[in-house]
PDB file of C-alpha atoms in Angstrom:
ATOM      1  CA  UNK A  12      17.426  14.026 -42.506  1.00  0.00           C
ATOM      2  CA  UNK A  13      18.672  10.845 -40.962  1.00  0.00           C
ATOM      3  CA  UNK A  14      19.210  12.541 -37.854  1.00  0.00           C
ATOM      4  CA  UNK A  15      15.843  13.641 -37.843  1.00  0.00           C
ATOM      5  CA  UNK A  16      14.265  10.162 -38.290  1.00  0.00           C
ATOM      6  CA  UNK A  17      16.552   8.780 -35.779  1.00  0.00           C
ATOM      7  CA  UNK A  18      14.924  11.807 -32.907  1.00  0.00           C
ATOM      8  CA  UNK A  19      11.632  11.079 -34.210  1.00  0.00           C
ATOM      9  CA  UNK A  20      12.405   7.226 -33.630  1.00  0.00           C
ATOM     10  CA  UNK A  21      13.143   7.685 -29.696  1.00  0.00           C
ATOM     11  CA  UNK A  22      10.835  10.633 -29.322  1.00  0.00           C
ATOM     12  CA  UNK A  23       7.480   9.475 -30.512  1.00  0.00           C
ATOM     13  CA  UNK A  24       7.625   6.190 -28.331  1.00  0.00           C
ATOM     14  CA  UNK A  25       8.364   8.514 -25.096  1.00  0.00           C
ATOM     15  CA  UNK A  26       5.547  10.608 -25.961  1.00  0.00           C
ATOM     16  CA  UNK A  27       3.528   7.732 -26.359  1.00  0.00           C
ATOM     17  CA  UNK A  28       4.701   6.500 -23.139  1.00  0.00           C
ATOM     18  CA  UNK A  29       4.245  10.023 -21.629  1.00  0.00           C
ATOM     19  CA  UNK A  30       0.402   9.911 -23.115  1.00  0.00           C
ATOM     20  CA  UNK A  31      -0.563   6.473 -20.948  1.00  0.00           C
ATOM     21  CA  UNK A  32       1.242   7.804 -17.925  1.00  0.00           C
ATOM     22  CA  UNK A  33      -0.985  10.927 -18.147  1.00  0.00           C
ATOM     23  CA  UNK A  34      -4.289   8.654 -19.053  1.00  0.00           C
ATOM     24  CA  UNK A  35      -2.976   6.819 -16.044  1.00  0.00           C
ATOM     25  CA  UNK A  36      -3.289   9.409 -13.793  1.00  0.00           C
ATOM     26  CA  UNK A  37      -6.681   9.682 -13.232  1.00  0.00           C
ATOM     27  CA  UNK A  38      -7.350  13.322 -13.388  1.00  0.00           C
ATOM     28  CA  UNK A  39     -10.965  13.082 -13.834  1.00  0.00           C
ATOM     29  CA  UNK A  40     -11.316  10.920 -10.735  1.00  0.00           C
ATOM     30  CA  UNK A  41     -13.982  12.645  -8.628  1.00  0.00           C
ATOM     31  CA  UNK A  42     -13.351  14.699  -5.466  1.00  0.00           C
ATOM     32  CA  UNK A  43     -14.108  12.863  -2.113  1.00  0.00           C
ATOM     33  CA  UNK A  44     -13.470  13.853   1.030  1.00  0.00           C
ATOM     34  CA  UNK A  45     -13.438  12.132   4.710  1.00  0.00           C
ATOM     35  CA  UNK A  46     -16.651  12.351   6.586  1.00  0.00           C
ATOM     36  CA  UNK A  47     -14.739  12.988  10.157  1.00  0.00           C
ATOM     37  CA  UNK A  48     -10.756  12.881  11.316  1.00  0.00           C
ATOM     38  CA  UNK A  49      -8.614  12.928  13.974  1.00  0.00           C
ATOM     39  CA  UNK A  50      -5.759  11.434  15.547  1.00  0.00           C
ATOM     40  CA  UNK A  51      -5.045   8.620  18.070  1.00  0.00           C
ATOM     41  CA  UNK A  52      -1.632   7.349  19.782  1.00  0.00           C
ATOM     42  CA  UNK A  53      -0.785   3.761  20.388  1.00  0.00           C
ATOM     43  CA  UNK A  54      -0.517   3.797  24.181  1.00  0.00           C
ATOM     44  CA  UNK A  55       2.819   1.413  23.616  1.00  0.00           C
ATOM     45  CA  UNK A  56       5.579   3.351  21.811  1.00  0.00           C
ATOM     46  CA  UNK A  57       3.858   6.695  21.855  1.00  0.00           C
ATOM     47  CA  UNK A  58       3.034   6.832  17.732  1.00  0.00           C
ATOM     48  CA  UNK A  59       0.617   9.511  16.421  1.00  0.00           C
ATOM     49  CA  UNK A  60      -1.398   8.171  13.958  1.00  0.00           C
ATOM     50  CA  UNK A  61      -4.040  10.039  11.783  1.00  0.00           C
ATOM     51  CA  UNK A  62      -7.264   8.860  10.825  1.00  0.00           C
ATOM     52  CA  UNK A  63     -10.023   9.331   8.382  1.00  0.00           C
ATOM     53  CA  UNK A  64     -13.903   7.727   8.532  1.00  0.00           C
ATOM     54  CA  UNK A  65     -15.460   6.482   5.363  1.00  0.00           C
ATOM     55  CA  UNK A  66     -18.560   4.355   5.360  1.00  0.00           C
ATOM     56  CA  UNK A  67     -18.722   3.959   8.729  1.00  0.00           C
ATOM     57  CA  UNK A  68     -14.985   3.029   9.106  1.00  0.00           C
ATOM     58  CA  UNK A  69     -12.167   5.112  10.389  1.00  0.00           C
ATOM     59  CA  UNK A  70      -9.220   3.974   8.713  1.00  0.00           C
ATOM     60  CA  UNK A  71      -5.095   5.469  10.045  1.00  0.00           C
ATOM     61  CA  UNK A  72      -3.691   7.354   7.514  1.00  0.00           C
ATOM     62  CA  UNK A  73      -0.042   6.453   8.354  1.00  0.00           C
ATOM     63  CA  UNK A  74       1.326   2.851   7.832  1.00  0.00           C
ATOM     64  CA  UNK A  75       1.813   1.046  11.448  1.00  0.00           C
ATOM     65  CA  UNK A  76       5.359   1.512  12.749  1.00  0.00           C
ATOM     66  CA  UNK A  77       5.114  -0.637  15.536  1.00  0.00           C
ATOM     67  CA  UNK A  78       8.011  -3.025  15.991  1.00  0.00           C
ATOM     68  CA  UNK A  79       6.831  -6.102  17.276  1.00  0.00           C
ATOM     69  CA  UNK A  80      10.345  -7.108  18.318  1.00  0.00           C
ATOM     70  CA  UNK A  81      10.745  -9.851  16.770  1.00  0.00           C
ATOM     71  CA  UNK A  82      11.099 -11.560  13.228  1.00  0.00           C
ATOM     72  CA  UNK A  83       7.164 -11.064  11.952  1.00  0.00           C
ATOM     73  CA  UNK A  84       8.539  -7.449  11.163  1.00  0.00           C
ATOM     74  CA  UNK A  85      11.134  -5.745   9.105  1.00  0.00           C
ATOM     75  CA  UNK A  86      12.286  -2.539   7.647  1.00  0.00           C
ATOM     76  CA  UNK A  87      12.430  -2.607   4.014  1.00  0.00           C
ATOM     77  CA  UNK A  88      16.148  -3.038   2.721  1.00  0.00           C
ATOM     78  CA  UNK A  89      17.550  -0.043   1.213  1.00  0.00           C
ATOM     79  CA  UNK A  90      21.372   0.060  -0.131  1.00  0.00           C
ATOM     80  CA  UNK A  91      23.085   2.262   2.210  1.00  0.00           C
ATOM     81  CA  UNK A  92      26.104   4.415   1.559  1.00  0.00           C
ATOM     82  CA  UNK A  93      29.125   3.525   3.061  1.00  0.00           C
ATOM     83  CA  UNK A  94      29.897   4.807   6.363  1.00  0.00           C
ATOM     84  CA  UNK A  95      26.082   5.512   6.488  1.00  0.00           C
ATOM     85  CA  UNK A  96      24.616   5.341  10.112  1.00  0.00           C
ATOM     86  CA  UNK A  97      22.244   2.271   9.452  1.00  0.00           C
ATOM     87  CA  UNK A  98      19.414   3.042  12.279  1.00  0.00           C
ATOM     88  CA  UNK A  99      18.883   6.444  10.780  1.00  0.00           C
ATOM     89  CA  UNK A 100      18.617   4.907   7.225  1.00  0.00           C
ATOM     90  CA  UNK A 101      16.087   2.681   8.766  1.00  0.00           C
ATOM     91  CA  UNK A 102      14.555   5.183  11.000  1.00  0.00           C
ATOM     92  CA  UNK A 103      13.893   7.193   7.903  1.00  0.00           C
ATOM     93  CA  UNK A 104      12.404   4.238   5.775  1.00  0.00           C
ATOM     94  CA  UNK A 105       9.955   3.204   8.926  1.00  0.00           C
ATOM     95  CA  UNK A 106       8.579   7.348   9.040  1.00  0.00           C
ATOM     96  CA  UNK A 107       7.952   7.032   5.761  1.00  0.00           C
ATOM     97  CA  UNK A 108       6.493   3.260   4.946  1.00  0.00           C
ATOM     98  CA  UNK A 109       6.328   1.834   8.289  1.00  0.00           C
ATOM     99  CA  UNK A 110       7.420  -1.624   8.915  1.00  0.00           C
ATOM    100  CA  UNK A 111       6.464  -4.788   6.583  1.00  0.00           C
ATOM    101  CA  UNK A 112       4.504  -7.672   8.022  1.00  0.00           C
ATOM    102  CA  UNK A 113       3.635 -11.343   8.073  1.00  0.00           C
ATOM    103  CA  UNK A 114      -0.156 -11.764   8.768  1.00  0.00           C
ATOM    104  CA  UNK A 115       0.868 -12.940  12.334  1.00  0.00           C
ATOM    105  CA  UNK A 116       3.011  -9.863  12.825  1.00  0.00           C
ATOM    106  CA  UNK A 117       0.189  -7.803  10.935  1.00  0.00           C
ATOM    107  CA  UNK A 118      -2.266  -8.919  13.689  1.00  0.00           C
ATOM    108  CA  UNK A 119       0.095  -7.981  16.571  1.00  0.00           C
ATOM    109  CA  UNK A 120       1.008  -4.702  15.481  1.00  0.00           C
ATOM    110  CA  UNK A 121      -2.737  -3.372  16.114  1.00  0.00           C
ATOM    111  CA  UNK A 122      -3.350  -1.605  18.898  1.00  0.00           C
ATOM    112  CA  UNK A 123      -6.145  -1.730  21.621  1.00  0.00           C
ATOM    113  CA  UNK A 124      -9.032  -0.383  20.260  1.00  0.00           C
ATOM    114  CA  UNK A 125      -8.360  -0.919  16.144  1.00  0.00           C
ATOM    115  CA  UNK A 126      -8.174  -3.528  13.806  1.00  0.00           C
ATOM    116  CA  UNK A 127      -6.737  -5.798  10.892  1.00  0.00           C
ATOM    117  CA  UNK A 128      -8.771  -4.575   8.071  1.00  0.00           C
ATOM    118  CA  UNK A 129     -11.126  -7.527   6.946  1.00  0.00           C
ATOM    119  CA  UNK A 130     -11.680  -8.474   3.459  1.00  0.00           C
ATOM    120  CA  UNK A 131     -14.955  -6.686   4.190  1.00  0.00           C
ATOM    121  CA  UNK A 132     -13.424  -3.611   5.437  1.00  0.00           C
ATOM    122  CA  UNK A 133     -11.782  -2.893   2.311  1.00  0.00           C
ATOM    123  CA  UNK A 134     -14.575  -3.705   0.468  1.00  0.00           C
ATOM    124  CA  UNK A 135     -16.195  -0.978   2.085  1.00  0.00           C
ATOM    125  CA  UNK A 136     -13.456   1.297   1.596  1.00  0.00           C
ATOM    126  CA  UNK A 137     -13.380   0.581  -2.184  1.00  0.00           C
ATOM    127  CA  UNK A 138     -17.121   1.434  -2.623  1.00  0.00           C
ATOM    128  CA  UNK A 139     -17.316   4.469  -0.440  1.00  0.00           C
ATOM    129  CA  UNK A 140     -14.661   5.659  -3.129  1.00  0.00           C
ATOM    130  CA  UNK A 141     -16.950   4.867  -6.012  1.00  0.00           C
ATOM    131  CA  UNK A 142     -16.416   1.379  -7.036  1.00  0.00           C
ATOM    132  CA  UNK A 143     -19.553  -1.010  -7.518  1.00  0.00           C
ATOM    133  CA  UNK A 144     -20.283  -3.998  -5.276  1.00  0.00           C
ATOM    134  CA  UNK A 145     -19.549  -6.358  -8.245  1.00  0.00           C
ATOM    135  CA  UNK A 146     -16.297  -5.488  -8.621  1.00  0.00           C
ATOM    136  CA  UNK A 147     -15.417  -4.946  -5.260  1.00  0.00           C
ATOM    137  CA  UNK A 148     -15.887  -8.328  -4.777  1.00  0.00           C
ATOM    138  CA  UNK A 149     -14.166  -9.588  -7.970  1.00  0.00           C
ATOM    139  CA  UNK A 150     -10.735 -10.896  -7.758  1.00  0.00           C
ATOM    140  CA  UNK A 151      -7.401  -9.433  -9.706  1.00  0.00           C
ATOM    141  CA  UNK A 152      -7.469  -5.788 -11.159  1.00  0.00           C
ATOM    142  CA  UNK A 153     -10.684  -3.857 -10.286  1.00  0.00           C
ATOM    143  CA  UNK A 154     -12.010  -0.621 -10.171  1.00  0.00           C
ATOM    144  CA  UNK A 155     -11.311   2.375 -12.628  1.00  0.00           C
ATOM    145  CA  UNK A 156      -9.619   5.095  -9.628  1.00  0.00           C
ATOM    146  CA  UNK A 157     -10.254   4.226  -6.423  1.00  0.00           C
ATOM    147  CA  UNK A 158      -6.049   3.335  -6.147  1.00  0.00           C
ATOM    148  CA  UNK A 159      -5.851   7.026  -7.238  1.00  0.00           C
ATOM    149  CA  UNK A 160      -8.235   8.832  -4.054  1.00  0.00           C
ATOM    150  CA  UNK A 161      -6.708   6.030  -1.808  1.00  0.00           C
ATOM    151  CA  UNK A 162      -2.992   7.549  -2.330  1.00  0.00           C
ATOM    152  CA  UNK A 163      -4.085  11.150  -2.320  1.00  0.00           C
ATOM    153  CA  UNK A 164      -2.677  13.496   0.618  1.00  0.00           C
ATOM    154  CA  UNK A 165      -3.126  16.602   2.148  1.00  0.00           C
ATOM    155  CA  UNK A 166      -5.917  16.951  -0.342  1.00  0.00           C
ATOM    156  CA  UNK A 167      -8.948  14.615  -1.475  1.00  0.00           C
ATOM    157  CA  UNK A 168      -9.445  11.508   0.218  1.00  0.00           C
ATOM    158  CA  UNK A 169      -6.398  11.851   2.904  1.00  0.00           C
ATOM    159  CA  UNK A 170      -5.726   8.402   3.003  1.00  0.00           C
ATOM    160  CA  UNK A 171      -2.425   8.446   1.719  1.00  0.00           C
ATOM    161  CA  UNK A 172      -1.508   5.107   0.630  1.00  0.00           C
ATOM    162  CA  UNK A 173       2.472   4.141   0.276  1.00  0.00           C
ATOM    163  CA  UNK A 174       3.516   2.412  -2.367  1.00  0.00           C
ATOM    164  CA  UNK A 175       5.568   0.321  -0.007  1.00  0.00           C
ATOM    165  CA  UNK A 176       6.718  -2.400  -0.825  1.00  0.00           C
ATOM    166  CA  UNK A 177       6.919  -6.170  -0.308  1.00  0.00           C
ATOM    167  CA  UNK A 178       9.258  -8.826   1.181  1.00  0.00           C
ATOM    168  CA  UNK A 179       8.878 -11.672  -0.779  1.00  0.00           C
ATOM    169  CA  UNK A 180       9.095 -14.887   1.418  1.00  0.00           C
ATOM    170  CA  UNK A 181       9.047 -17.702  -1.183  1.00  0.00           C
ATOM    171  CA  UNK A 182      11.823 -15.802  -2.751  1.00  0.00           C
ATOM    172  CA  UNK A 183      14.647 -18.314  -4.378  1.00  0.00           C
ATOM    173  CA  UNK A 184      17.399 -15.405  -4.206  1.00  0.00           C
ATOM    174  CA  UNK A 185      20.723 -16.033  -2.110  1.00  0.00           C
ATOM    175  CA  UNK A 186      20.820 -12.970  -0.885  1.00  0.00           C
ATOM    176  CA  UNK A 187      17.875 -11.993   1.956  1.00  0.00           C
ATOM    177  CA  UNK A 188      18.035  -8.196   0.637  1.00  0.00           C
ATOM    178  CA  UNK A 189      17.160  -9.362  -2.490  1.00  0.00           C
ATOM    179  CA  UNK A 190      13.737 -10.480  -1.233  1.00  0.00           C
ATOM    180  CA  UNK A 191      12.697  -6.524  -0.815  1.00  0.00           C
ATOM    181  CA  UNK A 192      11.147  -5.596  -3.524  1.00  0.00           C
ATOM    182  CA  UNK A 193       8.963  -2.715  -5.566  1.00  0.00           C
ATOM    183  CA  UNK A 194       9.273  -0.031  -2.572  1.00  0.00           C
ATOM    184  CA  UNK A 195       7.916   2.977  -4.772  1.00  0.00           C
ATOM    185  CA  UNK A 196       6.473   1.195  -7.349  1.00  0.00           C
ATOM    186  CA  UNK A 197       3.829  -0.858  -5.324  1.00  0.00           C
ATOM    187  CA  UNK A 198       2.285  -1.171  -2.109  1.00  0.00           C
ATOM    188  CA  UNK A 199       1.049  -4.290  -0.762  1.00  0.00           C
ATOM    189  CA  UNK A 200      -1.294  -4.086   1.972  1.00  0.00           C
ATOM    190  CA  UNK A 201      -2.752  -7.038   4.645  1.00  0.00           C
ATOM    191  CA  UNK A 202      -5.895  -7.871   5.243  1.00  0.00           C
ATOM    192  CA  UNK A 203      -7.288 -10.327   8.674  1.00  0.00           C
ATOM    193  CA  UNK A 204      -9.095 -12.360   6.059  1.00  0.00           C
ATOM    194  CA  UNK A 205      -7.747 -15.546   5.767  1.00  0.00           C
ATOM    195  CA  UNK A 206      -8.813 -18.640   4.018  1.00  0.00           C
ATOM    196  CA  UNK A 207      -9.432 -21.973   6.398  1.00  0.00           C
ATOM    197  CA  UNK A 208      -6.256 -24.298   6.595  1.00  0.00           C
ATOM    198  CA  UNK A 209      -4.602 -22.833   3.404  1.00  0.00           C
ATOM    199  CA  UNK A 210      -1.970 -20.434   4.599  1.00  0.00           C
ATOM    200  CA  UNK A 211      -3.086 -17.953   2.622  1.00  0.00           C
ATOM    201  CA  UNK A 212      -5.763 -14.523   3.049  1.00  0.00           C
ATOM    202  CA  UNK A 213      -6.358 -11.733   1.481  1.00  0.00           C
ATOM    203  CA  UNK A 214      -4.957  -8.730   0.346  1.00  0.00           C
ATOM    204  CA  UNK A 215      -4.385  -5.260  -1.698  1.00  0.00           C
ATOM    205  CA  UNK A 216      -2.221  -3.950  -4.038  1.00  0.00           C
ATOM    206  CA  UNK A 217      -1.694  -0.331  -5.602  1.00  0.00           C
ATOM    207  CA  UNK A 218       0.578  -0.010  -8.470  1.00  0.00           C
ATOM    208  CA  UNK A 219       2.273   3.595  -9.624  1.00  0.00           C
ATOM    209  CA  UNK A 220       0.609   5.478 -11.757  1.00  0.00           C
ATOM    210  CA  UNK A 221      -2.256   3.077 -11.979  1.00  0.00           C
ATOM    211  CA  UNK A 222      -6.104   4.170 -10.921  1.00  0.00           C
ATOM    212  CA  UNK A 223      -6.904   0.153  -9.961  1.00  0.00           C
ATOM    213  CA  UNK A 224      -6.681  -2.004  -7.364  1.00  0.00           C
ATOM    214  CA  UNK A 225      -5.875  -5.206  -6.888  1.00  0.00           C
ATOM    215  CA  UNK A 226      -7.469  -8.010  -4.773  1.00  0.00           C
ATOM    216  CA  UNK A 227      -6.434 -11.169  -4.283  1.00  0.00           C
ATOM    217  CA  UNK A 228      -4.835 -13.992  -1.845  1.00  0.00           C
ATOM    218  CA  UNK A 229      -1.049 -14.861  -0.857  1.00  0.00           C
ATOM    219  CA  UNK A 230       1.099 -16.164   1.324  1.00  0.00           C
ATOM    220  CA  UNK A 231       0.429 -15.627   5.021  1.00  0.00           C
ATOM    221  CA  UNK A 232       4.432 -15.353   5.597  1.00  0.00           C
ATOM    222  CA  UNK A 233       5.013 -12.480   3.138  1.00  0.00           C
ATOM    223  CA  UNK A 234       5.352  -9.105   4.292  1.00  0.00           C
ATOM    224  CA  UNK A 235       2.928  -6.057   3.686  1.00  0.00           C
ATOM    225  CA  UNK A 236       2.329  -3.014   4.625  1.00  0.00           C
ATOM    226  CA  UNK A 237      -0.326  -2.754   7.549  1.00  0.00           C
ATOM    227  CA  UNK A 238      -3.568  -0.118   8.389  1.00  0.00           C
ATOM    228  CA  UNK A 239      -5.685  -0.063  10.880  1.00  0.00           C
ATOM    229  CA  UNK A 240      -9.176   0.232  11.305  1.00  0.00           C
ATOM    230  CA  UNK A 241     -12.274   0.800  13.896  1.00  0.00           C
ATOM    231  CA  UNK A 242     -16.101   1.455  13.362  1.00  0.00           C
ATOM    232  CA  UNK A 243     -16.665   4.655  13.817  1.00  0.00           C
ATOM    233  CA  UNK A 244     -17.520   6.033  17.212  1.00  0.00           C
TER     234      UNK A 244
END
């Protein structure tokens, strides 16, 4: 019998656990699909990029991979195994995340043609997937899940949303690598929207498992993820 209340002890918290992931989830989110798609390539490294049009606004499906060449991009650390071959660690990391930003590398990755995502933009974005205009323009958590049809694939929305990752620039750790953080967990994503002589504009953030979105400012020398956008054509 003690056994018993001891499996009941770890179980019933995991199943409770197990019960919010599922609520989580989103499953009743509604089905929405992209009005038009198609792909374009940036004319300076040759990258295919998807895209898919909501409101008005075709959006790349990918994260931009563009290397800027210099320090306003990075690859997201990842601990390699020794003897590991580091470019293809990185080369993997980039296909699948793309590169992290500052908001002046953020603006020079886009390429002719597209844009930084305003404030606006994603405003737009948010609504076309069902959120109301009041909360789209509240700040912190909002939304019920729109983060849910913004990470869907192959099916649903198609925008496929990473959870990416941040480097965190005002980070007090020693060690650089220890600045990269969340990859997996959260994605962080720029917007061109910054406020006047503060160092700081807006952004978004998806969290695993979680059907909201968050919007709010931070510092312009952190490093997001970056989309582009155009009006449709």
């Amino acid at each position: 019998m003690k056994k018993l209340h001891i499996f009941l002890f770890i179980l019933l918290p995991l199943i409770g656990l197990m019960s919010c992931s599922k609520d989580n989830k989103d499953e009743n989110a509604p089905s929405i699909t992209p009005e038009a798609s198609g792909t374009m390539t940036d004319v300076r490294d040759g990258a295919t990029y998807h895209w898919v049009r909501y409101n008005g606004l075709d959006w790349t499906v990918e994260n931009s991979r563009y290397n800027t060449g210099d320090a306003n991009c990075a690859v997201y650390y990842t601990n390699k195994a020794i003897g590991q071959d580091d470019s293809s660690n990185d080369s993997l990391t980039v296909k699948n995340y793309g590169y992290l930003y500052n908001l002046k590398g953020a603006k020079a990755a886009v390429p002719d043609g597209w844009r930084l995502p305003t404030d606006e933009d994603y405003k737009k974005l948010e609504q076309a997937l069902g959120m109301s205009s009041a909360e789209a323009d509240a700040d912190g958590w909002r939304g019920s899940y729109q983060a849910t049809l913004l990470t869907q694939s192959e099916q649903g929305s198609q925008l496929a949303f990473k959870y990416g990752g941040l480097y965190d620039a005002n980070s007090t750790s020693y060690s650089s690598s220890l600045h990269y953080l969340w990859q997996t967990a959260y994605g962080y994503y720029w917007s061109a929207t910054e406020i006047t002589d503060s160092g700081v504009a807006y952004f978004r953030k998806i969290q695993y498992n979680t059907g909201q979105v968050w919007r709010h400012t931070t510092d312009v020398n952190n490093m997001f993820s970056v989309r582009f956008v155009r009006d449709a054509k």
